[in-house]
PDB file of C-alpha atoms in Angstrom:
ATOM      1  CA  MET A   6       4.513  50.540   9.768  1.00 42.00           C
ATOM      2  CA  THR A   7       0.920  50.864   9.220  1.00 42.00           C
ATOM      3  CA  GLY A   8      -0.649  51.434   6.258  1.00 50.00           C
ATOM      4  CA  VAL A   9       0.630  48.279   4.370  1.00 59.00           C
ATOM      5  CA  PHE A  10      -0.422  45.410   3.455  1.00 62.00           C
ATOM      6  CA  ASN A  11      -3.964  45.521   2.665  1.00 60.00           C
ATOM      7  CA  ASP A  12      -6.574  44.053   2.027  1.00 66.00           C
ATOM      8  CA  SER A  13      -6.088  44.982  -2.050  1.00 62.00           C
ATOM      9  CA  TYR A  14      -2.125  44.510  -1.671  1.00 65.00           C
ATOM     10  CA  ALA A  15      -2.676  41.380   0.415  1.00 66.00           C
ATOM     11  CA  ALA A  16      -5.412  39.751  -2.208  1.00 69.00           C
ATOM     12  CA  THR A  17      -2.764  40.099  -4.994  1.00 72.00           C
ATOM     13  CA  TYR A  18       0.133  38.971  -3.143  1.00 80.00           C
ATOM     14  CA  ASP A  19       1.130  35.196  -3.619  1.00 79.00           C
ATOM     15  CA  THR A  20       0.662  35.610  -7.393  1.00 75.00           C
ATOM     16  CA  VAL A  21       3.420  38.730  -6.780  1.00 76.00           C
ATOM     17  CA  TYR A  22       5.804  35.965  -4.946  1.00 81.00           C
ATOM     18  CA  ALA A  23       4.144  32.690  -6.593  1.00 75.00           C
ATOM     19  CA  GLU A  24       8.034  32.329  -8.228  1.00 80.00           C
ATOM     20  CA  LYS A  25       9.747  32.739  -4.091  1.00 90.00           C
ATOM     21  CA  ASN A  26      11.184  30.101  -3.423  1.00 96.00           C
ATOM     22  CA  TYR A  27       9.288  29.475   0.053  1.00 97.00           C
ATOM     23  CA  ALA A  28      10.764  25.706   0.331  1.00 97.00           C
ATOM     24  CA  ALA A  29      14.918  26.292   0.049  1.00 98.00           C
ATOM     25  CA  GLU A  30      14.168  29.559   2.386  1.00 98.00           C
ATOM     26  CA  CYS A  31      12.693  27.662   5.216  1.00 98.00           C
ATOM     27  CA  GLU A  32      15.502  24.588   4.566  1.00 98.00           C
ATOM     28  CA  ALA A  33      17.480  27.440   5.449  1.00 98.00           C
ATOM     29  CA  VAL A  34      16.111  28.298   8.545  1.00 98.00           C
ATOM     30  CA  GLU A  35      15.790  24.523   9.672  1.00 98.00           C
ATOM     31  CA  ASN A  36      19.577  24.304   8.738  1.00 98.00           C
ATOM     32  CA  LEU A  37      20.173  26.975  11.501  1.00 98.00           C
ATOM     33  CA  ILE A  38      18.245  25.274  13.699  1.00 98.00           C
ATOM     34  CA  ALA A  39      19.961  22.059  13.383  1.00 98.00           C
ATOM     35  CA  LYS A  40      23.627  23.934  14.249  1.00 98.00           C
ATOM     36  CA  PHE A  41      22.641  26.555  16.358  1.00 98.00           C
ATOM     37  CA  ARG A  42      20.116  25.107  18.910  1.00 98.00           C
ATOM     38  CA  ARG A  43      20.506  23.919  22.368  1.00 96.00           C
ATOM     39  CA  GLY A  44      18.024  22.015  23.398  1.00 96.00           C
ATOM     40  CA  GLU A  45      15.154  21.263  21.588  1.00 97.00           C
ATOM     41  CA  ILE A  46      13.298  23.410  19.485  1.00 98.00           C
ATOM     42  CA  LYS A  47       9.901  22.449  18.403  1.00 97.00           C
ATOM     43  CA  LYS A  48       7.731  25.285  19.085  1.00 98.00           C
ATOM     44  CA  LEU A  49       8.081  28.065  16.418  1.00 98.00           C
ATOM     45  CA  LEU A  50       7.018  31.647  16.897  1.00 98.00           C
ATOM     46  CA  ASP A  51       7.214  33.192  12.998  1.00 98.00           C
ATOM     47  CA  LEU A  52       6.494  37.128  13.848  1.00 98.00           C
ATOM     48  CA  GLY A  53       4.852  38.969  10.584  1.00 98.00           C
ATOM     49  CA  CYS A  54       3.708  35.321   8.795  1.00 97.00           C
ATOM     50  CA  GLY A  55       1.982  37.195   6.187  1.00 95.00           C
ATOM     51  CA  THR A  56      -0.380  34.397   4.665  1.00 95.00           C
ATOM     52  CA  GLY A  57       1.606  31.937   5.682  1.00 97.00           C
ATOM     53  CA  LYS A  58       3.268  30.065   3.085  1.00 96.00           C
ATOM     54  CA  HIS A  59       6.789  29.991   5.605  1.00 98.00           C
ATOM     55  CA  ALA A  60       4.668  28.593   8.571  1.00 98.00           C
ATOM     56  CA  VAL A  61       3.057  26.029   6.753  1.00 97.00           C
ATOM     57  CA  ILE A  62       6.158  24.400   5.512  1.00 96.00           C
ATOM     58  CA  PHE A  63       7.652  24.415   9.150  1.00 97.00           C
ATOM     59  CA  ALA A  64       4.198  22.553  10.358  1.00 97.00           C
ATOM     60  CA  GLY A  65       4.799  19.977   7.722  1.00 95.00           C
ATOM     61  CA  ASP A  66       7.606  18.866   8.953  1.00 95.00           C
ATOM     62  CA  GLY A  67       7.029  18.667  12.376  1.00 94.00           C
ATOM     63  CA  PHE A  68       7.000  21.635  14.239  1.00 97.00           C
ATOM     64  CA  ASP A  69       4.307  23.344  15.701  1.00 97.00           C
ATOM     65  CA  VAL A  70       3.651  26.683  14.607  1.00 98.00           C
ATOM     66  CA  THR A  71       2.127  29.594  15.777  1.00 98.00           C
ATOM     67  CA  GLY A  72       2.275  32.838  13.277  1.00 98.00           C
ATOM     68  CA  VAL A  73       1.439  36.165  13.904  1.00 98.00           C
ATOM     69  CA  ASP A  74       0.926  39.297  12.006  1.00 97.00           C
ATOM     70  CA  GLN A  75      -0.737  42.666  12.152  1.00 95.00           C
ATOM     71  CA  SER A  76      -2.437  42.530   8.399  1.00 93.00           C
ATOM     72  CA  GLU A  77      -6.303  40.993   9.354  1.00 94.00           C
ATOM     73  CA  ALA A  78      -6.251  40.022   5.491  1.00 93.00           C
ATOM     74  CA  MET A  79      -3.156  38.455   5.448  1.00 94.00           C
ATOM     75  CA  VAL A  80      -3.620  36.275   9.164  1.00 97.00           C
ATOM     76  CA  ALA A  81      -7.044  35.502   7.144  1.00 95.00           C
ATOM     77  CA  ARG A  82      -4.951  34.173   4.010  1.00 94.00           C
ATOM     78  CA  ALA A  83      -2.314  32.096   5.736  1.00 96.00           C
ATOM     79  CA  ARG A  84      -5.918  30.461   8.088  1.00 96.00           C
ATOM     80  CA  HIS A  85      -7.233  29.232   4.404  1.00 95.00           C
ATOM     81  CA  ARG A  86      -4.042  28.188   2.899  1.00 95.00           C
ATOM     82  CA  ALA A  87      -3.470  25.635   6.357  1.00 96.00           C
ATOM     83  CA  SER A  88      -7.272  24.629   6.265  1.00 93.00           C
ATOM     84  CA  HIS A  89      -7.023  22.855   3.181  1.00 91.00           C
ATOM     85  CA  MET A  90      -3.324  21.569   3.339  1.00 91.00           C
ATOM     86  CA  LYS A  91      -3.151  17.594   5.268  1.00 83.00           C
ATOM     87  CA  LEU A  92      -0.544  18.526   7.999  1.00 85.00           C
ATOM     88  CA  GLY A  93       0.474  17.076  11.422  1.00 75.00           C
ATOM     89  CA  ALA A  94      -0.027  19.951  13.596  1.00 78.00           C
ATOM     90  CA  ASN A  95      -1.883  22.981  11.990  1.00 87.00           C
ATOM     91  CA  PRO A  96      -0.335  26.347  12.618  1.00 96.00           C
ATOM     92  CA  GLU A  97      -2.244  29.071  14.683  1.00 97.00           C
ATOM     93  CA  PHE A  98      -2.533  32.174  13.042  1.00 98.00           C
ATOM     94  CA  LEU A  99      -2.776  35.319  15.584  1.00 98.00           C
ATOM     95  CA  SER A 100      -4.003  38.495  14.535  1.00 97.00           C
ATOM     96  CA  GLY A 101      -1.386  41.059  16.533  1.00 97.00           C
ATOM     97  CA  ASP A 102       1.320  43.651  16.711  1.00 98.00           C
ATOM     98  CA  ILE A 103       4.560  42.154  16.688  1.00 98.00           C
ATOM     99  CA  ARG A 104       5.833  44.929  18.330  1.00 98.00           C
ATOM    100  CA  ASN A 105       3.805  44.368  21.637  1.00 98.00           C
ATOM    101  CA  PHE A 106       2.373  40.193  21.049  1.00 98.00           C
ATOM    102  CA  SER A 107       2.561  38.383  24.527  1.00 97.00           C
ATOM    103  CA  GLY A 108       2.047  34.311  23.597  1.00 96.00           C
ATOM    104  CA  LYS A 109       0.732  31.734  25.805  1.00 89.00           C
ATOM    105  CA  SER A 110       3.921  30.001  26.891  1.00 89.00           C
ATOM    106  CA  PRO A 111       7.502  30.096  25.561  1.00 97.00           C
ATOM    107  CA  PHE A 112       8.436  29.443  22.448  1.00 98.00           C
ATOM    108  CA  ASP A 113      11.890  27.599  21.581  1.00 98.00           C
ATOM    109  CA  ALA A 114      12.988  29.852  18.316  1.00 98.00           C
ATOM    110  CA  ALA A 115      10.916  32.822  16.883  1.00 98.00           C
ATOM    111  CA  LEU A 116      11.746  33.337  12.812  1.00 98.00           C
ATOM    112  CA  MET A 117      11.158  36.747  11.468  1.00 98.00           C
ATOM    113  CA  ASN A 118      10.776  35.438   7.683  1.00 98.00           C
ATOM    114  CA  PHE A 119      11.373  37.802   4.288  1.00 96.00           C
ATOM    115  CA  ASN A 120      12.866  40.910   6.130  1.00 97.00           C
ATOM    116  CA  VAL A 121      10.266  41.472   8.548  1.00 98.00           C
ATOM    117  CA  ILE A 122      12.646  43.200  11.284  1.00 98.00           C
ATOM    118  CA  GLY A 123      12.813  45.808   8.090  1.00 98.00           C
ATOM    119  CA  TYR A 124       9.605  46.916   8.963  1.00 96.00           C
ATOM    120  CA  MET A 125      10.883  48.457  12.160  1.00 97.00           C
ATOM    121  CA  SER A 126      12.212  51.566  11.006  1.00 94.00           C
ATOM    122  CA  SER A 127      12.877  53.102  13.954  1.00 96.00           C
ATOM    123  CA  ASN A 128      15.367  52.393  16.184  1.00 97.00           C
ATOM    124  CA  ASP A 129      11.844  51.845  19.359  1.00 98.00           C
ATOM    125  CA  ASP A 130      10.246  49.692  17.385  1.00 98.00           C
ATOM    126  CA  ALA A 131      13.090  47.664  16.113  1.00 98.00           C
ATOM    127  CA  LEU A 132      13.790  47.494  20.087  1.00 98.00           C
ATOM    128  CA  ASP A 133       9.947  46.522  20.545  1.00 98.00           C
ATOM    129  CA  ALA A 134      10.574  44.028  18.240  1.00 98.00           C
ATOM    130  CA  LEU A 135      13.110  42.528  19.558  1.00 98.00           C
ATOM    131  CA  GLY A 136      11.988  42.488  23.083  1.00 98.00           C
ATOM    132  CA  ALA A 137       8.969  41.052  22.578  1.00 98.00           C
ATOM    133  CA  ALA A 138      10.377  37.709  20.965  1.00 98.00           C
ATOM    134  CA  ARG A 139      13.114  37.230  23.891  1.00 98.00           C
ATOM    135  CA  LYS A 140      10.174  37.891  26.075  1.00 98.00           C
ATOM    136  CA  ASN A 141       8.201  35.163  24.280  1.00 98.00           C
ATOM    137  CA  LEU A 142      11.060  32.632  24.314  1.00 98.00           C
ATOM    138  CA  ARG A 143      12.643  29.931  26.622  1.00 98.00           C
ATOM    139  CA  GLN A 144      16.001  31.011  28.174  1.00 98.00           C
ATOM    140  CA  ASP A 145      18.663  29.736  25.347  1.00 98.00           C
ATOM    141  CA  GLY A 146      15.901  29.884  22.603  1.00 98.00           C
ATOM    142  CA  LEU A 147      16.642  30.915  19.286  1.00 98.00           C
ATOM    143  CA  LEU A 148      15.960  34.051  17.005  1.00 99.00           C
ATOM    144  CA  ILE A 149      16.728  33.821  13.487  1.00 99.00           C
ATOM    145  CA  ALA A 150      15.229  36.644  10.523  1.00 98.00           C
ATOM    146  CA  ASP A 151      16.474  37.614   7.444  1.00 98.00           C
ATOM    147  CA  PHE A 152      16.912  41.719   6.522  1.00 98.00           C
ATOM    148  CA  TRP A 153      18.990  43.946   4.443  1.00 98.00           C
ATOM    149  CA  TYR A 154      22.488  43.899   4.807  1.00 98.00           C
ATOM    150  CA  GLY A 155      23.449  47.789   5.228  1.00 98.00           C
ATOM    151  CA  PRO A 156      26.604  47.113   3.198  1.00 98.00           C
ATOM    152  CA  ALA A 157      25.308  45.902   0.074  1.00 98.00           C
ATOM    153  CA  VAL A 158      21.917  48.401   0.305  1.00 98.00           C
ATOM    154  CA  VAL A 159      24.888  51.198   0.585  1.00 97.00           C
ATOM    155  CA  VAL A 160      27.034  49.520  -2.797  1.00 97.00           C
ATOM    156  CA  ASP A 161      24.237  48.853  -4.540  1.00 97.00           C
ATOM    157  CA  PRO A 162      21.393  50.846  -3.796  1.00 96.00           C
ATOM    158  CA  PRO A 163      17.436  50.096  -5.071  1.00 95.00           C
ATOM    159  CA  GLY A 164      15.821  50.553  -8.636  1.00 92.00           C
ATOM    160  CA  GLU A 165      13.264  50.097 -10.521  1.00 94.00           C
ATOM    161  CA  ASN A 166      11.519  46.835 -11.502  1.00 92.00           C
ATOM    162  CA  THR A 167       8.588  45.849 -13.314  1.00 95.00           C
ATOM    163  CA  ARG A 168       7.223  42.683 -13.398  1.00 90.00           C
ATOM    164  CA  ARG A 169       3.633  40.628 -15.620  1.00 91.00           C
ATOM    165  CA  PHE A 170       2.598  37.569 -13.979  1.00 89.00           C
ATOM    166  CA  GLU A 171      -0.197  35.047 -15.215  1.00 85.00           C
ATOM    167  CA  THR A 172      -2.937  33.761 -13.138  1.00 81.00           C
ATOM    168  CA  GLY A 173      -5.578  31.891 -14.863  1.00 80.00           C
ATOM    169  CA  ASP A 174      -7.184  34.244 -17.065  1.00 85.00           C
ATOM    170  CA  ALA A 175      -6.088  37.880 -15.789  1.00 88.00           C
ATOM    171  CA  VAL A 176      -2.774  39.420 -15.721  1.00 91.00           C
ATOM    172  CA  VAL A 177      -0.819  40.738 -12.844  1.00 89.00           C
ATOM    173  CA  VAL A 178       1.359  43.524 -13.206  1.00 92.00           C
ATOM    174  CA  ARG A 179       3.853  44.893 -10.255  1.00 90.00           C
ATOM    175  CA  SER A 180       6.103  47.254 -10.870  1.00 93.00           C
ATOM    176  CA  SER A 181       7.964  48.881  -7.780  1.00 93.00           C
ATOM    177  CA  SER A 182      10.939  51.839  -7.143  1.00 95.00           C
ATOM    178  CA  GLY A 183      13.114  52.292  -4.562  1.00 96.00           C
ATOM    179  CA  LEU A 184      14.588  55.919  -3.111  1.00 97.00           C
ATOM    180  CA  HIS A 185      17.430  55.398  -1.029  1.00 97.00           C
ATOM    181  CA  LEU A 186      17.372  57.418   2.307  1.00 97.00           C
ATOM    182  CA  PRO A 187      20.898  56.548   3.746  1.00 97.00           C
ATOM    183  CA  ASP A 188      20.771  59.871   6.559  1.00 97.00           C
ATOM    184  CA  SER A 189      17.890  57.069   8.202  1.00 96.00           C
ATOM    185  CA  GLN A 190      19.247  53.959   6.979  1.00 97.00           C
ATOM    186  CA  ARG A 191      15.893  53.113   5.098  1.00 97.00           C
ATOM    187  CA  CYS A 192      14.637  52.436   1.185  1.00 97.00           C
ATOM    188  CA  GLU A 193      11.307  53.856   0.733  1.00 97.00           C
ATOM    189  CA  ILE A 194       9.603  51.703  -2.098  1.00 95.00           C
ATOM    190  CA  THR A 195       6.304  52.253  -4.441  1.00 94.00           C
ATOM    191  CA  VAL A 196       4.886  49.081  -4.996  1.00 90.00           C
ATOM    192  CA  LYS A 197       2.152  49.348  -7.408  1.00 91.00           C
ATOM    193  CA  VAL A 198      -0.163  46.331  -8.311  1.00 88.00           C
ATOM    194  CA  MET A 199      -2.545  45.973 -11.232  1.00 90.00           C
ATOM    195  CA  ARG A 200      -5.064  43.117 -11.907  1.00 88.00           C
ATOM    196  CA  LEU A 201      -5.668  43.184 -15.658  1.00 93.00           C
ATOM    197  CA  GLN A 202      -7.993  41.112 -17.945  1.00 91.00           C
ATOM    198  CA  GLY A 203      -7.382  42.554 -21.779  1.00 89.00           C
ATOM    199  CA  ASN A 204      -7.368  46.064 -21.972  1.00 87.00           C
ATOM    200  CA  THR A 205      -9.845  46.291 -18.575  1.00 93.00           C
ATOM    201  CA  VAL A 206      -8.376  47.238 -15.048  1.00 92.00           C
ATOM    202  CA  LEU A 207      -9.894  44.361 -12.751  1.00 90.00           C
ATOM    203  CA  GLY A 208      -8.293  46.315  -9.440  1.00 86.00           C
ATOM    204  CA  GLN A 209      -5.007  47.858  -8.590  1.00 86.00           C
ATOM    205  CA  ALA A 210      -3.093  48.635  -5.505  1.00 84.00           C
ATOM    206  CA  GLU A 211      -0.745  50.900  -4.609  1.00 88.00           C
ATOM    207  CA  GLU A 212       1.723  50.852  -1.214  1.00 89.00           C
ATOM    208  CA  THR A 213       4.806  52.493   0.253  1.00 92.00           C
ATOM    209  CA  HIS A 214       6.429  50.406   1.908  1.00 92.00           C
ATOM    210  CA  GLN A 215       9.805  52.229   4.364  1.00 95.00           C
ATOM    211  CA  VAL A 216      12.108  49.558   5.098  1.00 97.00           C
ATOM    212  CA  ARG A 217      15.693  49.684   7.157  1.00 98.00           C
ATOM    213  CA  TYR A 218      19.006  47.904   6.204  1.00 98.00           C
ATOM    214  CA  PHE A 219      21.314  47.334   9.524  1.00 98.00           C
ATOM    215  CA  PHE A 220      24.663  47.060   9.495  1.00 98.00           C
ATOM    216  CA  PRO A 221      26.293  44.019  12.090  1.00 98.00           C
ATOM    217  CA  LEU A 222      27.466  46.524  14.980  1.00 98.00           C
ATOM    218  CA  GLU A 223      24.041  47.663  15.276  1.00 98.00           C
ATOM    219  CA  LEU A 224      22.584  44.642  15.366  1.00 98.00           C
ATOM    220  CA  GLU A 225      24.958  43.341  17.623  1.00 98.00           C
ATOM    221  CA  LEU A 226      24.085  46.366  20.440  1.00 98.00           C
ATOM    222  CA  MET A 227      20.277  46.181  19.702  1.00 98.00           C
ATOM    223  CA  LEU A 228      19.647  42.227  20.271  1.00 98.00           C
ATOM    224  CA  ARG A 229      21.908  42.523  23.696  1.00 98.00           C
ATOM    225  CA  VAL A 230      20.259  45.275  24.405  1.00 98.00           C
ATOM    226  CA  SER A 231      17.122  43.092  24.011  1.00 98.00           C
ATOM    227  CA  GLY A 232      18.636  39.752  26.137  1.00 98.00           C
ATOM    228  CA  PHE A 233      20.055  38.600  23.165  1.00 98.00           C
ATOM    229  CA  LYS A 234      23.835  37.481  22.177  1.00 98.00           C
ATOM    230  CA  LEU A 235      24.675  37.419  18.318  1.00 98.00           C
ATOM    231  CA  LEU A 236      25.289  33.557  17.038  1.00 98.00           C
ATOM    232  CA  ALA A 237      25.965  34.186  13.383  1.00 98.00           C
ATOM    233  CA  LEU A 238      25.729  36.562  10.284  1.00 98.00           C
ATOM    234  CA  THR A 239      25.259  34.523   7.249  1.00 98.00           C
ATOM    235  CA  GLY A 240      24.146  34.819   3.395  1.00 98.00           C
ATOM    236  CA  PHE A 241      20.416  33.663   2.703  1.00 98.00           C
ATOM    237  CA  PRO A 242      19.478  31.382   1.791  1.00 98.00           C
ATOM    238  CA  ASP A 243      22.534  29.933   1.298  1.00 98.00           C
ATOM    239  CA  ILE A 244      23.627  29.839   4.970  1.00 98.00           C
ATOM    240  CA  ASN A 245      27.080  28.580   4.382  1.00 97.00           C
ATOM    241  CA  THR A 246      28.314  32.114   2.563  1.00 97.00           C
ATOM    242  CA  PRO A 247      29.400  34.924   4.984  1.00 96.00           C
ATOM    243  CA  ALA A 248      26.870  37.807   5.017  1.00 98.00           C
ATOM    244  CA  SER A 249      28.807  39.976   1.982  1.00 97.00           C
ATOM    245  CA  SER A 250      28.316  43.900   0.782  1.00 97.00           C
ATOM    246  CA  ARG A 251      28.148  42.039  -2.667  1.00 96.00           C
ATOM    247  CA  LYS A 252      24.391  40.801  -2.060  1.00 97.00           C
ATOM    248  CA  TRP A 253      21.237  42.778   0.286  1.00 97.00           C
ATOM    249  CA  ALA A 254      20.060  38.978   2.008  1.00 98.00           C
ATOM    250  CA  ALA A 255      21.463  38.157   4.833  1.00 98.00           C
ATOM    251  CA  ALA A 256      20.358  36.800   7.709  1.00 98.00           C
ATOM    252  CA  MET A 257      21.103  36.536  11.583  1.00 98.00           C
ATOM    253  CA  VAL A 258      21.235  34.102  14.199  1.00 98.00           C
ATOM    254  CA  ALA A 259      20.672  34.561  18.126  1.00 99.00           C
ATOM    255  CA  VAL A 260      20.190  33.164  21.317  1.00 98.00           C
ATOM    256  CA  ALA A 261      18.059  34.076  24.141  1.00 98.00           C
ATOM    257  CA  VAL A 262      20.057  34.548  26.994  1.00 98.00           C
TER     258      VAL A 262
END
């Protein structure tokens, strides 16, 4: 989990994901909260909050949000983003490891957006993250996370992809290549980001991300031993469809027991 989302990569993160539909994802999460909540859901813990794009939407919708991320560069950008927005309650952003984070008071829901759980590539890491989430939740609190659905990854392994993004007078080129490692149930994704002005390279970064995928029965077992009960597996962000071997993106909803 270490060695990714460092300063040079974080600097281009929002440009690379500018077309990502954060609003649709937040709407999906809020609909899952409304469907499965047991009591009022007000205090949200955003685990692996990145640059805060999900968090500020939740805050704008009236939730009291605390975001946590291991990357100080990401947290700095999240704080900057929130400070320039008119929000009813400004989210709090903290630098920390989601595997051992301990908040000040119980939260009503814990969220792992943008496949954060997938970066817990070992069983120990995944169980530590789930266990920490449980310790920060009240009884009957919710855990909602999107993740890579194992059956879909096996059917359609990762390949190569290159995209270009215009940003002011420069161009950001992001290329990724994926190596499927089925014996360890993960994908090794190498991401290269280059910022260009004409033929001049203004900056570049390269990172290799070890990203795990999950199968339904192992998720159910991991959640159970971590103090949760699995309530639902759905597509994501289309939560009205079941998780499917035809699409990598899925979401899980669990309740703290």
